[in-house]
PDB file of C-alpha atoms in Angstrom:
ATOM      1  CA  MET A   1       2.088  20.371  17.670  1.00  0.00           C
ATOM      2  CA  ASN A   2       3.854  23.687  17.057  1.00  0.00           C
ATOM      3  CA  LYS A   3       5.602  22.650  13.872  1.00  0.00           C
ATOM      4  CA  GLN A   4       3.723  21.882  10.669  1.00  0.00           C
ATOM      5  CA  VAL A   5       4.438  18.215   9.977  1.00  0.00           C
ATOM      6  CA  GLY A   6       3.102  16.168   7.093  1.00  0.00           C
ATOM      7  CA  ILE A   7       3.308  12.535   6.077  1.00  0.00           C
ATOM      8  CA  VAL A   8       4.329  12.173   2.438  1.00  0.00           C
ATOM      9  CA  ILE A   9       3.940   8.788   0.749  1.00  0.00           C
ATOM     10  CA  GLN A  10       5.845   8.413  -2.508  1.00  0.00           C
ATOM     11  CA  ALA A  11       4.050   6.071  -4.868  1.00  0.00           C
ATOM     12  CA  ARG A  12       4.026   5.224  -8.560  1.00  0.00           C
ATOM     13  CA  MET A  13       2.666   2.520 -10.828  1.00  0.00           C
ATOM     14  CA  GLY A  14       5.853   1.959 -12.810  1.00  0.00           C
ATOM     15  CA  SER A  15       7.707  -0.517 -10.617  1.00  0.00           C
ATOM     16  CA  THR A  16      10.091  -2.645 -12.683  1.00  0.00           C
ATOM     17  CA  ARG A  17       9.651  -5.831 -10.670  1.00  0.00           C
ATOM     18  CA  LEU A  18       5.957  -5.505  -9.811  1.00  0.00           C
ATOM     19  CA  PRO A  19       4.132  -2.921 -11.942  1.00  0.00           C
ATOM     20  CA  GLY A  20       1.021  -1.427 -10.385  1.00  0.00           C
ATOM     21  CA  LYS A  21       1.771  -2.871  -6.955  1.00  0.00           C
ATOM     22  CA  VAL A  22       0.620   0.170  -4.971  1.00  0.00           C
ATOM     23  CA  LEU A  23      -2.974  -0.377  -6.140  1.00  0.00           C
ATOM     24  CA  MET A  24      -2.994  -4.188  -5.960  1.00  0.00           C
ATOM     25  CA  GLU A  25      -5.623  -5.609  -3.611  1.00  0.00           C
ATOM     26  CA  PHE A  26      -4.085  -5.931  -0.163  1.00  0.00           C
ATOM     27  CA  CYS A  27      -6.371  -7.219   2.601  1.00  0.00           C
ATOM     28  CA  SER A  28      -9.444  -6.260   0.539  1.00  0.00           C
ATOM     29  CA  LYS A  29      -8.146  -2.744  -0.257  1.00  0.00           C
ATOM     30  CA  PRO A  30      -5.673  -1.222  -2.686  1.00  0.00           C
ATOM     31  CA  MET A  31      -2.316  -1.424  -0.917  1.00  0.00           C
ATOM     32  CA  LEU A  32      -1.967   2.370  -0.905  1.00  0.00           C
ATOM     33  CA  GLY A  33      -5.427   2.670   0.641  1.00  0.00           C
ATOM     34  CA  PHE A  34      -4.573   0.078   3.285  1.00  0.00           C
ATOM     35  CA  LEU A  35      -1.463   2.056   4.215  1.00  0.00           C
ATOM     36  CA  ILE A  36      -3.333   5.347   4.464  1.00  0.00           C
ATOM     37  CA  ASP A  37      -6.163   3.829   6.510  1.00  0.00           C
ATOM     38  CA  LEU A  38      -3.564   2.355   8.873  1.00  0.00           C
ATOM     39  CA  LEU A  39      -1.959   5.766   9.315  1.00  0.00           C
ATOM     40  CA  TYR A  40      -5.343   7.271  10.132  1.00  0.00           C
ATOM     41  CA  MET A  41      -5.877   4.554  12.736  1.00  0.00           C
ATOM     42  CA  TYR A  42      -2.663   5.719  14.385  1.00  0.00           C
ATOM     43  CA  ASN A  43      -4.362   9.056  15.172  1.00  0.00           C
ATOM     44  CA  LEU A  44      -1.219  11.047  14.420  1.00  0.00           C
ATOM     45  CA  GLY A  45      -3.245  14.123  13.540  1.00  0.00           C
ATOM     46  CA  LEU A  46      -1.077  14.875  10.504  1.00  0.00           C
ATOM     47  CA  ASP A  47      -1.864  15.689   6.890  1.00  0.00           C
ATOM     48  CA  ILE A  48      -1.186  12.795   4.514  1.00  0.00           C
ATOM     49  CA  ILE A  49      -0.036  13.558   0.980  1.00  0.00           C
ATOM     50  CA  VAL A  50       0.511  11.024  -1.791  1.00  0.00           C
ATOM     51  CA  ALA A  51       3.428  12.163  -3.969  1.00  0.00           C
ATOM     52  CA  THR A  52       3.201  10.541  -7.375  1.00  0.00           C
ATOM     53  CA  SER A  53       4.443  11.439 -10.829  1.00  0.00           C
ATOM     54  CA  ILE A  54       3.050  13.232 -13.874  1.00  0.00           C
ATOM     55  CA  ASN A  55       3.537  10.065 -15.938  1.00  0.00           C
ATOM     56  CA  SER A  56       0.218   8.998 -17.475  1.00  0.00           C
ATOM     57  CA  LYS A  57       0.589   5.579 -15.794  1.00  0.00           C
ATOM     58  CA  ASP A  58       0.121   7.361 -12.479  1.00  0.00           C
ATOM     59  CA  ASP A  59      -3.221   8.853 -13.495  1.00  0.00           C
ATOM     60  CA  LYS A  60      -4.741   5.849 -11.715  1.00  0.00           C
ATOM     61  CA  ILE A  61      -3.133   6.931  -8.448  1.00  0.00           C
ATOM     62  CA  LYS A  62      -4.442  10.470  -8.900  1.00  0.00           C
ATOM     63  CA  GLU A  63      -7.921   9.120  -9.690  1.00  0.00           C
ATOM     64  CA  TYR A  64      -7.867   6.856  -6.637  1.00  0.00           C
ATOM     65  CA  CYS A  65      -6.851   9.759  -4.417  1.00  0.00           C
ATOM     66  CA  GLU A  66      -9.552  12.040  -5.824  1.00  0.00           C
ATOM     67  CA  LYS A  67     -12.204   9.373  -5.361  1.00  0.00           C
ATOM     68  CA  ASN A  68     -11.178   8.837  -1.723  1.00  0.00           C
ATOM     69  CA  ASN A  69     -10.506  12.458  -0.719  1.00  0.00           C
ATOM     70  CA  ILE A  70      -6.763  11.895  -0.386  1.00  0.00           C
ATOM     71  CA  GLN A  71      -4.426  14.796  -1.076  1.00  0.00           C
ATOM     72  CA  CYS A  72      -2.167  14.114  -4.054  1.00  0.00           C
ATOM     73  CA  TYR A  73       0.830  15.936  -5.495  1.00  0.00           C
ATOM     74  CA  ARG A  74       2.329  15.117  -8.891  1.00  0.00           C
ATOM     75  CA  GLY A  75       5.892  15.774  -9.982  1.00  0.00           C
ATOM     76  CA  ASN A  76       8.889  14.330 -11.786  1.00  0.00           C
ATOM     77  CA  GLU A  77       8.834  10.517 -11.980  1.00  0.00           C
ATOM     78  CA  GLU A  78      12.550   9.843 -11.536  1.00  0.00           C
ATOM     79  CA  ASN A  79      13.513  12.949  -9.564  1.00  0.00           C
ATOM     80  CA  VAL A  80      11.861  12.141  -6.246  1.00  0.00           C
ATOM     81  CA  PHE A  81      13.998  14.783  -4.519  1.00  0.00           C
ATOM     82  CA  ASN A  82      12.372  17.458  -6.677  1.00  0.00           C
ATOM     83  CA  ARG A  83       8.948  15.940  -5.998  1.00  0.00           C
ATOM     84  CA  PHE A  84       9.435  16.254  -2.245  1.00  0.00           C
ATOM     85  CA  CYS A  85      10.665  19.820  -2.609  1.00  0.00           C
ATOM     86  CA  GLY A  86       7.447  20.557  -4.479  1.00  0.00           C
ATOM     87  CA  VAL A  87       5.339  19.060  -1.690  1.00  0.00           C
ATOM     88  CA  ALA A  88       7.260  21.017   0.967  1.00  0.00           C
ATOM     89  CA  LYS A  89       6.624  24.278  -0.897  1.00  0.00           C
ATOM     90  CA  GLU A  90       2.987  23.681  -1.823  1.00  0.00           C
ATOM     91  CA  TYR A  91       1.884  22.507   1.620  1.00  0.00           C
ATOM     92  CA  ARG A  92       4.281  24.725   3.579  1.00  0.00           C
ATOM     93  CA  PHE A  93       5.481  21.898   5.775  1.00  0.00           C
ATOM     94  CA  ASP A  94       8.264  22.471   8.299  1.00  0.00           C
ATOM     95  CA  HIS A  95       9.003  18.757   8.433  1.00  0.00           C
ATOM     96  CA  ILE A  96       8.084  15.745   6.316  1.00  0.00           C
ATOM     97  CA  ILE A  97       7.752  12.139   7.450  1.00  0.00           C
ATOM     98  CA  ARG A  98       8.704  10.182   4.352  1.00  0.00           C
ATOM     99  CA  LEU A  99       7.049   6.814   3.710  1.00  0.00           C
ATOM    100  CA  THR A 100       6.665   4.719   0.556  1.00  0.00           C
ATOM    101  CA  GLY A 101       3.643   3.054  -1.012  1.00  0.00           C
ATOM    102  CA  ASP A 102       5.334  -0.352  -1.180  1.00  0.00           C
ATOM    103  CA  ASN A 103       5.802  -0.528   2.597  1.00  0.00           C
ATOM    104  CA  PRO A 104       2.186  -1.059   3.736  1.00  0.00           C
ATOM    105  CA  LEU A 105       2.920  -1.919   7.392  1.00  0.00           C
ATOM    106  CA  PRO A 106       4.903   0.978   8.907  1.00  0.00           C
ATOM    107  CA  PHE A 107       5.242   0.632  12.659  1.00  0.00           C
ATOM    108  CA  TYR A 108       3.532   3.297  14.739  1.00  0.00           C
ATOM    109  CA  SER A 109       6.291   2.992  17.327  1.00  0.00           C
ATOM    110  CA  VAL A 110       8.972   3.739  14.714  1.00  0.00           C
ATOM    111  CA  ILE A 111       7.117   6.744  13.276  1.00  0.00           C
ATOM    112  CA  ASP A 112       6.321   8.112  16.731  1.00  0.00           C
ATOM    113  CA  LEU A 113       9.855   7.787  18.109  1.00  0.00           C
ATOM    114  CA  SER A 114      11.471   9.124  14.937  1.00  0.00           C
ATOM    115  CA  LEU A 115       9.261  12.209  14.933  1.00  0.00           C
ATOM    116  CA  LYS A 116       9.727  12.865  18.657  1.00  0.00           C
ATOM    117  CA  LYS A 117      13.510  12.605  18.350  1.00  0.00           C
ATOM    118  CA  HIS A 118      13.475  14.831  15.281  1.00  0.00           C
ATOM    119  CA  LEU A 119      11.441  17.570  16.935  1.00  0.00           C
ATOM    120  CA  LYS A 120      13.489  17.367  20.139  1.00  0.00           C
ATOM    121  CA  PHE A 121      16.956  17.583  18.571  1.00  0.00           C
ATOM    122  CA  ASN A 122      15.955  19.485  15.407  1.00  0.00           C
ATOM    123  CA  PRO A 123      18.506  17.959  13.005  1.00  0.00           C
ATOM    124  CA  ASP A 124      18.298  18.374   9.254  1.00  0.00           C
ATOM    125  CA  LEU A 125      17.342  14.727   8.909  1.00  0.00           C
ATOM    126  CA  THR A 126      16.312  11.929  11.271  1.00  0.00           C
ATOM    127  CA  SER A 127      16.449   8.426   9.836  1.00  0.00           C
ATOM    128  CA  THR A 128      16.501   4.723  10.632  1.00  0.00           C
ATOM    129  CA  ARG A 129      19.176   4.130   7.986  1.00  0.00           C
ATOM    130  CA  GLU A 130      22.402   5.539   6.566  1.00  0.00           C
ATOM    131  CA  PHE A 131      23.227   6.260   2.935  1.00  0.00           C
ATOM    132  CA  PHE A 132      26.814   6.159   1.691  1.00  0.00           C
ATOM    133  CA  HIS A 133      28.536   7.599  -1.350  1.00  0.00           C
ATOM    134  CA  ASP A 134      29.088   4.134  -2.824  1.00  0.00           C
ATOM    135  CA  GLN A 135      25.251   3.928  -2.953  1.00  0.00           C
ATOM    136  CA  SER A 136      25.115   1.344  -0.172  1.00  0.00           C
ATOM    137  CA  ILE A 137      22.546   1.607   2.608  1.00  0.00           C
ATOM    138  CA  LYS A 138      22.943   0.495   6.206  1.00  0.00           C
ATOM    139  CA  ARG A 139      19.607  -0.286   7.842  1.00  0.00           C
ATOM    140  CA  TYR A 140      18.984  -0.360  11.570  1.00  0.00           C
ATOM    141  CA  ILE A 141      15.534  -1.906  11.264  1.00  0.00           C
ATOM    142  CA  PRO A 142      14.234  -4.435   8.717  1.00  0.00           C
ATOM    143  CA  LYS A 143      13.504  -3.319   5.170  1.00  0.00           C
ATOM    144  CA  GLY A 144       9.944  -2.108   4.905  1.00  0.00           C
ATOM    145  CA  LEU A 145       9.932  -0.309   8.260  1.00  0.00           C
ATOM    146  CA  SER A 146      12.246   2.595   7.396  1.00  0.00           C
ATOM    147  CA  VAL A 147      11.240   6.122   8.335  1.00  0.00           C
ATOM    148  CA  ASP A 148      12.894   9.404   7.382  1.00  0.00           C
ATOM    149  CA  VAL A 149      11.921  12.736   8.936  1.00  0.00           C
ATOM    150  CA  ILE A 150      13.179  15.643   6.857  1.00  0.00           C
ATOM    151  CA  ASN A 151      13.587  19.277   7.848  1.00  0.00           C
ATOM    152  CA  CYS A 152      12.027  21.071   4.876  1.00  0.00           C
ATOM    153  CA  ASN A 153      14.085  24.207   5.352  1.00  0.00           C
ATOM    154  CA  SER A 154      17.224  22.093   4.999  1.00  0.00           C
ATOM    155  CA  LEU A 155      15.762  20.187   2.042  1.00  0.00           C
ATOM    156  CA  LEU A 156      14.977  23.355   0.138  1.00  0.00           C
ATOM    157  CA  LYS A 157      18.467  24.749   0.671  1.00  0.00           C
ATOM    158  CA  ILE A 158      20.070  21.885  -1.252  1.00  0.00           C
ATOM    159  CA  ASP A 159      21.292  22.829  -4.703  1.00  0.00           C
ATOM    160  CA  GLU A 160      19.798  20.126  -6.898  1.00  0.00           C
ATOM    161  CA  SER A 161      22.512  20.621  -9.503  1.00  0.00           C
ATOM    162  CA  ASN A 162      24.986  19.131  -7.018  1.00  0.00           C
ATOM    163  CA  LEU A 163      23.068  15.845  -6.819  1.00  0.00           C
ATOM    164  CA  ASN A 164      23.614  12.760  -8.954  1.00  0.00           C
ATOM    165  CA  ASN A 165      20.788  10.560 -10.254  1.00  0.00           C
ATOM    166  CA  PHE A 166      20.974   8.194  -7.252  1.00  0.00           C
ATOM    167  CA  GLU A 167      20.641  11.122  -4.871  1.00  0.00           C
ATOM    168  CA  ARG A 168      17.719  12.610  -6.785  1.00  0.00           C
ATOM    169  CA  GLU A 169      15.932   9.254  -6.682  1.00  0.00           C
ATOM    170  CA  HIS A 170      16.408   8.595  -2.963  1.00  0.00           C
ATOM    171  CA  VAL A 171      15.461  12.019  -1.484  1.00  0.00           C
ATOM    172  CA  VAL A 172      17.752  11.612   1.562  1.00  0.00           C
ATOM    173  CA  PRO A 173      21.044  11.161  -0.288  1.00  0.00           C
ATOM    174  CA  PRO A 174      24.642  10.883   0.879  1.00  0.00           C
ATOM    175  CA  PHE A 175      24.695  14.638   0.280  1.00  0.00           C
ATOM    176  CA  PHE A 176      22.784  15.020   3.545  1.00  0.00           C
ATOM    177  CA  LYS A 177      25.385  12.925   5.368  1.00  0.00           C
ATOM    178  CA  GLN A 178      28.234  15.052   4.102  1.00  0.00           C
ATOM    179  CA  ASN A 179      26.770  18.500   4.546  1.00  0.00           C
ATOM    180  CA  TYR A 180      24.081  18.404   7.202  1.00  0.00           C
ATOM    181  CA  ASN A 181      23.308  17.384  10.774  1.00  0.00           C
ATOM    182  CA  ILE A 182      21.788  13.905  10.768  1.00  0.00           C
ATOM    183  CA  LYS A 183      20.362  11.902  13.650  1.00  0.00           C
ATOM    184  CA  ILE A 184      20.365   8.153  13.063  1.00  0.00           C
ATOM    185  CA  ILE A 185      18.059   6.116  15.300  1.00  0.00           C
ATOM    186  CA  LYS A 186      19.290   2.599  15.860  1.00  0.00           C
ATOM    187  CA  ASP A 187      17.452   1.139  18.830  1.00  0.00           C
ATOM    188  CA  PHE A 188      13.977  -0.111  18.041  1.00  0.00           C
ATOM    189  CA  ASN A 189      12.015  -2.966  19.550  1.00  0.00           C
ATOM    190  CA  VAL A 190      10.476  -4.376  16.371  1.00  0.00           C
ATOM    191  CA  LEU A 191      10.200  -7.819  14.874  1.00  0.00           C
ATOM    192  CA  ASN A 192      12.994  -8.910  12.531  1.00  0.00           C
ATOM    193  CA  LYS A 193      10.865  -9.352   9.428  1.00  0.00           C
ATOM    194  CA  ASN A 194      11.148  -7.907   5.933  1.00  0.00           C
ATOM    195  CA  LEU A 195       7.844  -6.160   5.237  1.00  0.00           C
ATOM    196  CA  THR A 196       8.575  -4.368   1.981  1.00  0.00           C
ATOM    197  CA  VAL A 197       6.821  -5.335  -1.257  1.00  0.00           C
ATOM    198  CA  ASP A 198       9.309  -5.494  -4.133  1.00  0.00           C
ATOM    199  CA  THR A 199       8.152  -8.666  -5.881  1.00  0.00           C
ATOM    200  CA  PHE A 200       4.967 -10.710  -6.192  1.00  0.00           C
ATOM    201  CA  ASP A 201       6.384 -13.221  -3.706  1.00  0.00           C
ATOM    202  CA  ASP A 202       6.886 -10.342  -1.248  1.00  0.00           C
ATOM    203  CA  PHE A 203       3.320  -9.242  -1.894  1.00  0.00           C
ATOM    204  CA  LYS A 204       1.929 -12.678  -1.068  1.00  0.00           C
ATOM    205  CA  ILE A 205       4.024 -12.990   2.094  1.00  0.00           C
ATOM    206  CA  VAL A 206       3.308  -9.510   3.469  1.00  0.00           C
ATOM    207  CA  SER A 207      -0.409  -9.559   2.625  1.00  0.00           C
ATOM    208  CA  LYS A 208      -0.780 -13.008   4.235  1.00  0.00           C
ATOM    209  CA  TYR A 209       0.997 -11.756   7.359  1.00  0.00           C
ATOM    210  CA  ALA A 210      -1.221  -8.654   7.539  1.00  0.00           C
ATOM    211  CA  SER A 211      -4.370 -10.768   7.059  1.00  0.00           C
ATOM    212  CA  GLU A 212      -3.326 -13.061   9.914  1.00  0.00           C
ATOM    213  CA  LEU A 213      -2.755 -10.089  12.223  1.00  0.00           C
ATOM    214  CA  ILE A 214      -6.141  -8.629  11.310  1.00  0.00           C
ATOM    215  CA  ASP A 215      -7.941 -11.953  11.766  1.00  0.00           C
ATOM    216  CA  ASN A 216      -6.347 -12.362  15.200  1.00  0.00           C
ATOM    217  CA  GLY A 217      -7.064  -8.783  16.228  1.00  0.00           C
ATOM    218  CA  LYS A 218      -3.353  -8.070  16.665  1.00  0.00           C
ATOM    219  CA  LEU A 219      -2.550  -5.668  13.829  1.00  0.00           C
ATOM    220  CA  LEU A 220      -2.252  -2.428  15.794  1.00  0.00           C
ATOM    221  CA  ASN A 221      -0.689  -4.118  18.800  1.00  0.00           C
ATOM    222  CA  ILE A 222       2.067  -5.767  16.794  1.00  0.00           C
ATOM    223  CA  LEU A 223       2.738  -2.487  14.980  1.00  0.00           C
ATOM    224  CA  GLY A 224       3.305  -0.742  18.290  1.00  0.00           C
ATOM    225  CA  TYR A 225       0.087   1.261  18.612  1.00  0.00           C
ATOM    226  CA  GLN A 226      -1.705   1.385  21.951  1.00  0.00           C
ATOM    227  CA  SER A 227      -4.996   3.304  21.936  1.00  0.00           C
TER     228      SER A 227
END
């Protein structure tokens, strides 16, 4: 691959609805570890960086990454935009595939198509969803499967002082929509199932679903990966 592409997983312990969820045991592993192992099984050949915060609560994420030889970057807890800019600079990425630690079952087919479209058309941002200035989000695949591919050159050109708190928190803000070239991907062949983990009920449902797929030998197949 000519361009330097990295997968960046934003993760923190301080969730309001389910604190510590990214390290809760998910199919016999911390959920963050399950996600990273799944990405390695996809054989994407890309660096994986965990982007967490400098808050002391996130020391556990840093410690987990160090123990398991996972690259970890720490930055501002609330300003995720600034955190991603820091990752882009430190690792000299041309493009970043943005994932989150509370979405443990990203589809290979969605990541693969999003990246291929991004590299082919070279927009500032490729995404499976749209952000609007009223802070609403229109999703074209179920929650939990979203993928954003960000052109780091475009990201680093944004004047952070022009962003509001919502935009700083969500990395790919309405600011992108207004000022940059965006490619929205709408046509995916994926199951219509919410696979994000926001609450403990979500955690039980998604972990049970993943366990069933693993027990039946269907995990990678259902997630669109063919070896």
